[in-house]
Coordinates of C-alpha atoms in Angstrom, one line a residue:
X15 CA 0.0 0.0 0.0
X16 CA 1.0 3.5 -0.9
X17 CA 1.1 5.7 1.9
X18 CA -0.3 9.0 1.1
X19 CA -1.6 7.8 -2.3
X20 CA -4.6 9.7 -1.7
X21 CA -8.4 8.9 -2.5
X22 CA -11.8 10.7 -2.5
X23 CA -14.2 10.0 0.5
X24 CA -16.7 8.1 -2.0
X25 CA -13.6 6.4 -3.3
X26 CA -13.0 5.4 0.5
X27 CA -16.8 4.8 1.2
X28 CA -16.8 2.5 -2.1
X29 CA -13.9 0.5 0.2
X30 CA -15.1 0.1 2.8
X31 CA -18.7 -1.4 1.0
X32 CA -16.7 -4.2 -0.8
X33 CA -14.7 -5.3 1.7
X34 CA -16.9 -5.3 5.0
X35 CA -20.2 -7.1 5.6
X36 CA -20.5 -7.6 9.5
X37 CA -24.0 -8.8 10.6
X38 CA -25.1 -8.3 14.3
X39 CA -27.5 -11.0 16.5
X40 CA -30.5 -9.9 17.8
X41 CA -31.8 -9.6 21.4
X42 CA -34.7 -8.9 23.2
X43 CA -34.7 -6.4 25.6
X44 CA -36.8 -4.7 28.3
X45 CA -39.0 -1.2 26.8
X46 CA -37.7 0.4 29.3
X47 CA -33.9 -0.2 28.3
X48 CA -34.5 0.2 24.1
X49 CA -33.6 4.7 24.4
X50 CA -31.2 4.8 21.6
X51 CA -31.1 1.2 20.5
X52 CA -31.4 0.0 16.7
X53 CA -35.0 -2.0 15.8
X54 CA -33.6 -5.1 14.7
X55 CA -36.6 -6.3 12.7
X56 CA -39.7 -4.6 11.2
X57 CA -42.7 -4.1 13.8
X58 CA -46.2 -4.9 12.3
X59 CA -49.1 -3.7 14.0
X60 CA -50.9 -6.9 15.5
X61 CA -54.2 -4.2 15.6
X62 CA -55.9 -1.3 14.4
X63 CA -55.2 1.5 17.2
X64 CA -57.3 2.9 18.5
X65 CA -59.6 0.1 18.0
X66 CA -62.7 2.3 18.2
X67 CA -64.6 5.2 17.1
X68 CA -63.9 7.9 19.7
X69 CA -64.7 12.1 19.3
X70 CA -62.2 14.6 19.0
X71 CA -64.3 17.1 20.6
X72 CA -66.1 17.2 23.4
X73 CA -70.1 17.0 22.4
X74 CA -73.3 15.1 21.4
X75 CA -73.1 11.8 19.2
X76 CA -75.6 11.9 16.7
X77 CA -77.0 10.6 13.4
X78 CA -75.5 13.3 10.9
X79 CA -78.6 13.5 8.6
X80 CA -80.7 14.5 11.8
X81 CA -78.7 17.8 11.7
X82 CA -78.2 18.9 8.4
X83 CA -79.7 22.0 7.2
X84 CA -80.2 23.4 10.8
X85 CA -78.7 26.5 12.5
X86 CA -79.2 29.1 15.4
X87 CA -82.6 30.6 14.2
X88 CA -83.9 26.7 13.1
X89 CA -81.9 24.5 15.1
X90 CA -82.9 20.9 15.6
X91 CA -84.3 19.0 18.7
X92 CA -82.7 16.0 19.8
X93 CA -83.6 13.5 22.5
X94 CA -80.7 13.0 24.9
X95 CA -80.1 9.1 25.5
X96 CA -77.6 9.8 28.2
X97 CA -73.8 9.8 28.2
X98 CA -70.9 8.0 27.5
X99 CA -68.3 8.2 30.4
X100 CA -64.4 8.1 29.5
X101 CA -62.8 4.8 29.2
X102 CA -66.0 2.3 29.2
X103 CA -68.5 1.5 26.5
X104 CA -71.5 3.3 25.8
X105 CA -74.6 1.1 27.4
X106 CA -76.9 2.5 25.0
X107 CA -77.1 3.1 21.2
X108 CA -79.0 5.6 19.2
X109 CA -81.6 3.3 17.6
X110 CA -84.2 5.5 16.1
X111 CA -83.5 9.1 14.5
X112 CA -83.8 12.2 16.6
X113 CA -82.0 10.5 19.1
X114 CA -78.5 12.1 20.3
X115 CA -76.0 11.2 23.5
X116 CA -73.4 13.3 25.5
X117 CA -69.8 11.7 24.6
X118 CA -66.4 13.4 25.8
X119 CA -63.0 14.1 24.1
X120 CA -61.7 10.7 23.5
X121 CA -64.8 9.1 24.4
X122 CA -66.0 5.9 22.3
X123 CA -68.8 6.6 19.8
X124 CA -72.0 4.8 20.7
X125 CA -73.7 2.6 17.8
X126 CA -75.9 4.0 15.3
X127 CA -74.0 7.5 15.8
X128 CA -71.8 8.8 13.1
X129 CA -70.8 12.5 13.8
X130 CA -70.4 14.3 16.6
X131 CA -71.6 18.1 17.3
X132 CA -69.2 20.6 19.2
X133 CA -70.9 21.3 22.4
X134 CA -70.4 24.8 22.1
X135 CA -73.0 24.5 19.0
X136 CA -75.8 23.1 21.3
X137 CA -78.1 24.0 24.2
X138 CA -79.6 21.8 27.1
X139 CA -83.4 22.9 27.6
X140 CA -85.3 20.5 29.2
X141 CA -83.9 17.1 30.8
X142 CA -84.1 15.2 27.8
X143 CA -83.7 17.8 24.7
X144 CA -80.8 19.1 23.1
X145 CA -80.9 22.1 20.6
X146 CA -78.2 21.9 18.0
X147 CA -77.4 25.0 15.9
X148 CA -74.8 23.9 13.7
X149 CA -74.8 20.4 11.2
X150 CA -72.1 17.9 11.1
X151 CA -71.3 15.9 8.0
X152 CA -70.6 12.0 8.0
X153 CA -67.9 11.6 10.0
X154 CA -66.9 14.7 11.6
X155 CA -65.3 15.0 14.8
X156 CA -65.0 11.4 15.3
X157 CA -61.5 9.5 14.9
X158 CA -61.9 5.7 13.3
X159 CA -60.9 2.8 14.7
X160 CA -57.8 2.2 12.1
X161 CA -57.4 5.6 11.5
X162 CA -53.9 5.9 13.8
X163 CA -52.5 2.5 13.4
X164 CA -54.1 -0.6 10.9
X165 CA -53.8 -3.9 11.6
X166 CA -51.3 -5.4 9.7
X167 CA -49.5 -2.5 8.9
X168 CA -45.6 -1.7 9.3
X169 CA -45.7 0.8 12.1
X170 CA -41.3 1.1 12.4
X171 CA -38.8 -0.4 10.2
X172 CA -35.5 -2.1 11.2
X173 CA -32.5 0.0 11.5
X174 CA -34.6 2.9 13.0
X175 CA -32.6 4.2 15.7
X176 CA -35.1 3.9 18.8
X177 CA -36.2 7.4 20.5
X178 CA -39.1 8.2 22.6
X179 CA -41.9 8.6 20.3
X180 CA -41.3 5.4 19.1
X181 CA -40.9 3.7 22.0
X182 CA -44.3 5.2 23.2
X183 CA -45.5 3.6 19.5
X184 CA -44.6 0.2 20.7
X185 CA -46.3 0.7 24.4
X186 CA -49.3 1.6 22.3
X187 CA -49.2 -2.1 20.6
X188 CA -48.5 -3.6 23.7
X189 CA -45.2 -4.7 23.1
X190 CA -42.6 -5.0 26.5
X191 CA -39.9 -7.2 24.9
X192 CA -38.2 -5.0 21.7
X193 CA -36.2 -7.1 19.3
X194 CA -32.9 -4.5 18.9
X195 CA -29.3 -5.5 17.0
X196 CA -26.8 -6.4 19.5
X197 CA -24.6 -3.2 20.0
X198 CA -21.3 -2.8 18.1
X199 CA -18.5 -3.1 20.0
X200 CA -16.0 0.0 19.1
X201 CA -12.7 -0.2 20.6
X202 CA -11.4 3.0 21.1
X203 CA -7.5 3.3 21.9
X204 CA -5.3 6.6 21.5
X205 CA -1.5 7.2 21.2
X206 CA 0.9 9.8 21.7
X207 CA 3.9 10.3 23.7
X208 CA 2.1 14.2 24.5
X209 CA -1.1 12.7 25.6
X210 CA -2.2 12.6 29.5
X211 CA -5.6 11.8 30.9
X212 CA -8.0 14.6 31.8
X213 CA -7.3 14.3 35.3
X214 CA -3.4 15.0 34.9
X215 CA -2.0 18.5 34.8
X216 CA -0.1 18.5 31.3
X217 CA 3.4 19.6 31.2
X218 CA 4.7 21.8 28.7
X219 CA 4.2 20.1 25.7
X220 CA 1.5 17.6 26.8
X221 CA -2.4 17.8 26.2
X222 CA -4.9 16.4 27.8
X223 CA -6.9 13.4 25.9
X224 CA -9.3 14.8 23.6
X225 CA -9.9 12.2 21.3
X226 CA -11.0 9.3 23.1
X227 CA -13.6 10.9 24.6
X228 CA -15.3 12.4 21.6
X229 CA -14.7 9.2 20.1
X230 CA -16.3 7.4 23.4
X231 CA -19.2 10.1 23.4
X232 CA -19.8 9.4 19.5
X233 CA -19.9 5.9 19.4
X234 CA -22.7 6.0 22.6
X235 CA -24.6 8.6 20.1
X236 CA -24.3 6.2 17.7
X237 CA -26.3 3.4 19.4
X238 CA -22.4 1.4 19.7
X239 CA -21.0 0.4 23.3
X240 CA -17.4 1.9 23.4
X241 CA -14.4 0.3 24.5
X242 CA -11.6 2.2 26.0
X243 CA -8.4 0.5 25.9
X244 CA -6.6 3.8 27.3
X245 CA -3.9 6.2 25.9
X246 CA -0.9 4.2 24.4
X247 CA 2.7 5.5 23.9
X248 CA 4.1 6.1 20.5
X249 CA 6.0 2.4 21.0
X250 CA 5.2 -0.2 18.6
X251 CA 5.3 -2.7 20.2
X252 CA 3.0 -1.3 23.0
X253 CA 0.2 -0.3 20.5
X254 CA 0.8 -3.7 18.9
X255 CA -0.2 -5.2 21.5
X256 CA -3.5 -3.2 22.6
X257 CA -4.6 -3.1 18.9
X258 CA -4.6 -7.1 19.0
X259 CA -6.6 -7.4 22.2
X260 CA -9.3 -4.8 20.9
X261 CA -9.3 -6.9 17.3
X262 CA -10.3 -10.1 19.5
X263 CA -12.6 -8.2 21.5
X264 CA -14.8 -6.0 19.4
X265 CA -15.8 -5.4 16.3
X266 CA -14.5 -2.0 15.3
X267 CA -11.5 -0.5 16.2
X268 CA -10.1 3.3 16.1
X269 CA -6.9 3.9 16.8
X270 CA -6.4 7.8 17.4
X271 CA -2.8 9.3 16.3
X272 CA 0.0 8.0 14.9
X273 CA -1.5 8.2 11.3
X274 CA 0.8 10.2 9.6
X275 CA 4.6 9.2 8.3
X276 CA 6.5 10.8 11.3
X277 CA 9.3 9.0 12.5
X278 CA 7.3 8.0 15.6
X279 CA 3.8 7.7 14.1
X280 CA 3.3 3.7 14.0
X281 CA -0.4 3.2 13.7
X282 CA 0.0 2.0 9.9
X283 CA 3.0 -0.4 10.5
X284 CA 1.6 -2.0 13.3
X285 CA -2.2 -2.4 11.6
X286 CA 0.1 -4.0 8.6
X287 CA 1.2 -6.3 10.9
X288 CA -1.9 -7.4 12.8
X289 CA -2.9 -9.8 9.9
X290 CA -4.3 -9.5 6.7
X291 CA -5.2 -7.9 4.2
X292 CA -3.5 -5.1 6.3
X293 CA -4.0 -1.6 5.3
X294 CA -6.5 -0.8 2.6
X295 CA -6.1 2.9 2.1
X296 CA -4.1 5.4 3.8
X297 CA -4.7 8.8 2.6
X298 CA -8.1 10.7 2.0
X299 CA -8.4 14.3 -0.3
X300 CA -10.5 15.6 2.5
X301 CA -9.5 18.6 4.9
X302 CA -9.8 18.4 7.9
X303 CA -8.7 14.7 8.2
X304 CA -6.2 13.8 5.3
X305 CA -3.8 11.3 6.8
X306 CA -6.5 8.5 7.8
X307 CA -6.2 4.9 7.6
X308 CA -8.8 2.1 7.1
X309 CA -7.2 -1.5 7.6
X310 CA -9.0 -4.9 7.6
X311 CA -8.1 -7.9 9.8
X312 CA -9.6 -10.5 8.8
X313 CA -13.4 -9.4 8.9
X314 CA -12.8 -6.9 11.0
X315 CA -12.3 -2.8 10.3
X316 CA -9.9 -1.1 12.1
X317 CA -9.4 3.0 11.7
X318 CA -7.1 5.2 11.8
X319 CA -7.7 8.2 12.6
X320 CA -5.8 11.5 12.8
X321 CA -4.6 12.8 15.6
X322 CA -5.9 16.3 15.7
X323 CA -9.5 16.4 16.9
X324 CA -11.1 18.6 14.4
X325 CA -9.7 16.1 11.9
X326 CA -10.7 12.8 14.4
X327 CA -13.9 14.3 14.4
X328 CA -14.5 14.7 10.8
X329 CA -13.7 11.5 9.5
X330 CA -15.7 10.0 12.2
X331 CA -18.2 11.6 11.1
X332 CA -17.6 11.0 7.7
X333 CA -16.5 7.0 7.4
X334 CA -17.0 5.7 10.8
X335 CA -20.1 6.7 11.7
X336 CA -21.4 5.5 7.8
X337 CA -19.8 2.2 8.3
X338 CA -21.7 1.7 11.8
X339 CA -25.1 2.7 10.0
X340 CA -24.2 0.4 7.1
X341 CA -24.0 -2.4 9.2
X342 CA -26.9 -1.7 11.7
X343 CA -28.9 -0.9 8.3
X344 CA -30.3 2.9 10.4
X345 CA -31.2 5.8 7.7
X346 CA -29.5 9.0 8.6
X347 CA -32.2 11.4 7.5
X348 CA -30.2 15.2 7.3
X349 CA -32.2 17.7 6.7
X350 CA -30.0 21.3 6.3
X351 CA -30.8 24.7 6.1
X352 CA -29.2 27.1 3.2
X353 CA -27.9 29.6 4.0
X354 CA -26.0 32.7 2.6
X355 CA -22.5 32.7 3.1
X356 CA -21.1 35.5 4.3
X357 CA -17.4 36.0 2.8
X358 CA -15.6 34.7 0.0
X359 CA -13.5 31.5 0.8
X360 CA -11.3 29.9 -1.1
X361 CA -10.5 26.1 -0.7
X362 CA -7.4 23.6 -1.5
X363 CA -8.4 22.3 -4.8
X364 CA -9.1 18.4 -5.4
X365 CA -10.3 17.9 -1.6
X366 CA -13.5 17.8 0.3
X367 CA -14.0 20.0 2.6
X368 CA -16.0 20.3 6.0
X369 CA -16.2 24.1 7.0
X370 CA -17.2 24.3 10.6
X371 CA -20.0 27.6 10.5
X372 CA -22.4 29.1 12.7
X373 CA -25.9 30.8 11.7
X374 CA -27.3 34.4 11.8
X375 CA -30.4 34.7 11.3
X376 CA -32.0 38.2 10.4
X377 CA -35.5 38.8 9.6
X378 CA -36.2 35.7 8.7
X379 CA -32.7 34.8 6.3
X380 CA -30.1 32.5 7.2
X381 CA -26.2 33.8 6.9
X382 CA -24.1 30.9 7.4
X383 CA -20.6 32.4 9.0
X384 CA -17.1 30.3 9.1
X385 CA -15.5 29.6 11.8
X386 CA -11.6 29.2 11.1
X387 CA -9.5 27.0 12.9
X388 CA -6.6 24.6 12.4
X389 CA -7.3 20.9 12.5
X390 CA -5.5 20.8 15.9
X391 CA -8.4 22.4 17.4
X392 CA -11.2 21.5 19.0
X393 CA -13.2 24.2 19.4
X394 CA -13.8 24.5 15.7
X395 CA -16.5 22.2 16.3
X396 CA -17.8 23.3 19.6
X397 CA -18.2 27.3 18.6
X398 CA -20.0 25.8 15.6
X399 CA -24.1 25.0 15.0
X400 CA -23.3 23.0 11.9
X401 CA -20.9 22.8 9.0
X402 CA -20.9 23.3 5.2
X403 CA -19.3 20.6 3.0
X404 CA -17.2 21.8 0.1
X405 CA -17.2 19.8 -3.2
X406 CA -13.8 18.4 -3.9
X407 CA -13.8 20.2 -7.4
X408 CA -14.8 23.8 -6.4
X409 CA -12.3 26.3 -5.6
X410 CA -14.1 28.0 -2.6
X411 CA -17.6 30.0 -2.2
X412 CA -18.5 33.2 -3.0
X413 CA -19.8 35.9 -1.0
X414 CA -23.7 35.5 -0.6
X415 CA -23.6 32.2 -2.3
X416 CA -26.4 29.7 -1.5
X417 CA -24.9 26.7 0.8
X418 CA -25.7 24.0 2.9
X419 CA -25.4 23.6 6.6
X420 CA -25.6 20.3 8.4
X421 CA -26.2 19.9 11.9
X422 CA -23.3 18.6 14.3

């Protein structure tokens, strides 16, 4: 393999679909537990929700033809049956025409009523009569049994990502137990002689661990249970040895630092010699985040990823995070927001670029606004709202250009 023998990101995607097909067991777990979990399998609707007629509104359940045509200077007297109280079924039914019956929001339609009057379009004169001033058409008012959820049909696909209005969509059907894929185990190991922990005062020259915990944070986002295997010297033999206890032990690992052709990076030699086929690329035309490395052991992808978190955070972003969504089948829907851009910007030509940007927004239009740091930074990302991605080809944007901003 050519070190620095650069490819484009959908050159590197294209990669990483031929060479890895991982598939994931399923389990069953608790409701409860399913927050941020992948559906493992489709979920059919074993009923039609809500399984009655109910009224939107609170009001009187009527035949609609026994209404029509009235209003406040001819309104039409109905016979009051009685009511229906919340949660139980109506004990009586409007047989004969003229007949009507109290029925509260929510509350199930009695038979031989179609429509349902407001309240507010009705008066109570005597015990028995109701005045109503206002018709109804077939149907109005009054929510059918299938019309939320039908029997039969596919209420959530597999690979959606679980959150809490789905999970109130499978409490609805009455299921406890939710078939979810198994999470992907992400081993997550950093190196550098300059790295400390965040509970160590750096000296000069040192900086805390960034990486591993955006890393550790991302892969949780991502519905993947992390695996930290701790901050590694720049020693081969060191790294080689945490990289082959991650390989056995999960089934992704990123390797943070060491990507590059220093004399003391040794991320790519040592994933060359963990097996093969070794290294499959090493070099991306993408800024930030050109020296990264994707390696296969066996059946097994391991990463690596630049050192410099803007750059570690990109190309998770970019290849990691579409390689855990290829395998857990989830849909990343992104919907951005255009944007103006404020200044002209030129770009390096022939790479992709992800422009970290916040938003103005003034009477109603959107200014997208860069914000410029070096790839060693952090708070690139953090000062950010989104980011703009810059086609490989162009050579920059112009001032008051239309662009598109993605949410971090």
């Amino acid at each position: 393999m050519d070190f620095y023998k650069m490819i484009s990101v959908e050159e590197a995607k294209s990669i990483i679909d031929t060479n890895f097909s991982i598939s994931l067991e399923k389990e069953l777990i608790d409701i409860k537990e399913c927050n941020n979990r992948i559906l493992y399998e489709d979920i059919i609707s074993p009923l039609n929700i809500p399984g009655f007629k109910k009224s939107t509104v609170d009001g009187y359940a009527v035949k609609h033809e026994d209404v029509q045509g009235v209003s406040e200077s001819a309104p039409s007297a109905l016979r009051l049956k009685g009511e229906v109280i919340m949660g139980k079924m109506p004990t009586e039914a409007l047989k004969l025409s003229g007949e009507c019956m109290y029925v509260p929001t929510g509350g199930m339609i009695p038979e031989g009523a179609d429509s349902v009057v407001m309240i507010e379009y009705t008066e109570k004169v005597e015990n028995n009569t109701i005045l109503i001033s206002n018709s109804v058409s077939f149907g109005e008012n009054v929510f059918n049994e299938n019309e939320d959820v039908e029997l039969g049909e596919t209420v959530l696909k597999a690979g959606t990502l679980l959150k809490p209005y789905s999970i109130g969509m499978l409490a609805s059907l009455g299921i406890t137990k939710v078939p979810v894929a198994c999470k992907l185990k992400v081993a997550i190991i950093s190196t550098g002689d300059e790295i400390v922990s965040p509970e160590e005062k750096p000296e000069l020259g040192q900086i805390r661990d960034i990486n591993s915990y955006l890393l550790y944070s991302s892969v949780i986002e991502d519905a993947g249970e992390p695996v930290f295997y701790g901050v590694i010297r720049d020693d081969y033999e060191k790294l080689l040895h945490s990289a082959k206890k991650a390989i056995n032990e999960c089934d992704i690992v990123l390797i943070s630092g060491g990507s590059s052709v220093g004399k003391k990076d040794q991320t790519a030699k040592v994933i060359d010699s963990l097996g093969e086929p070794g290294i499959l690329l090493h070099g991306i035309s993408i800024k930030p985040g050109k020296p990264t490395i994707v390696g296969k052991i066996e059946n097994k992808p391991i990463f690596g990823l630049p050192g410099h978190p803007l750059s570690c955070a990109v190309i998770y972003k970019t290849l990691v995070r579409y390689l855990m969504q290829k395998i857990t089948s989830t849909e990343e829907k992104d919907y951005p927001i255009q944007c103006k851009f404020s200044i002209n910007y030129r770009k390096t030509h022939g790479r992709e670029e992800y422009l970290p940007v916040t938003i103005n927004a003034v009477e109603g239009e959107y200014t997208a606004v860069p914000v410029f740091t070096k790839s060693a930074a952090i708070s690139g990302f953090t000062k950010a709202w989104g980011y703009v991605k810059v086609n490989k080809n162009a050579e920059g944007i112009l001032k008051d250009q239309k662009v598109y901003v993605y949410k971090l």
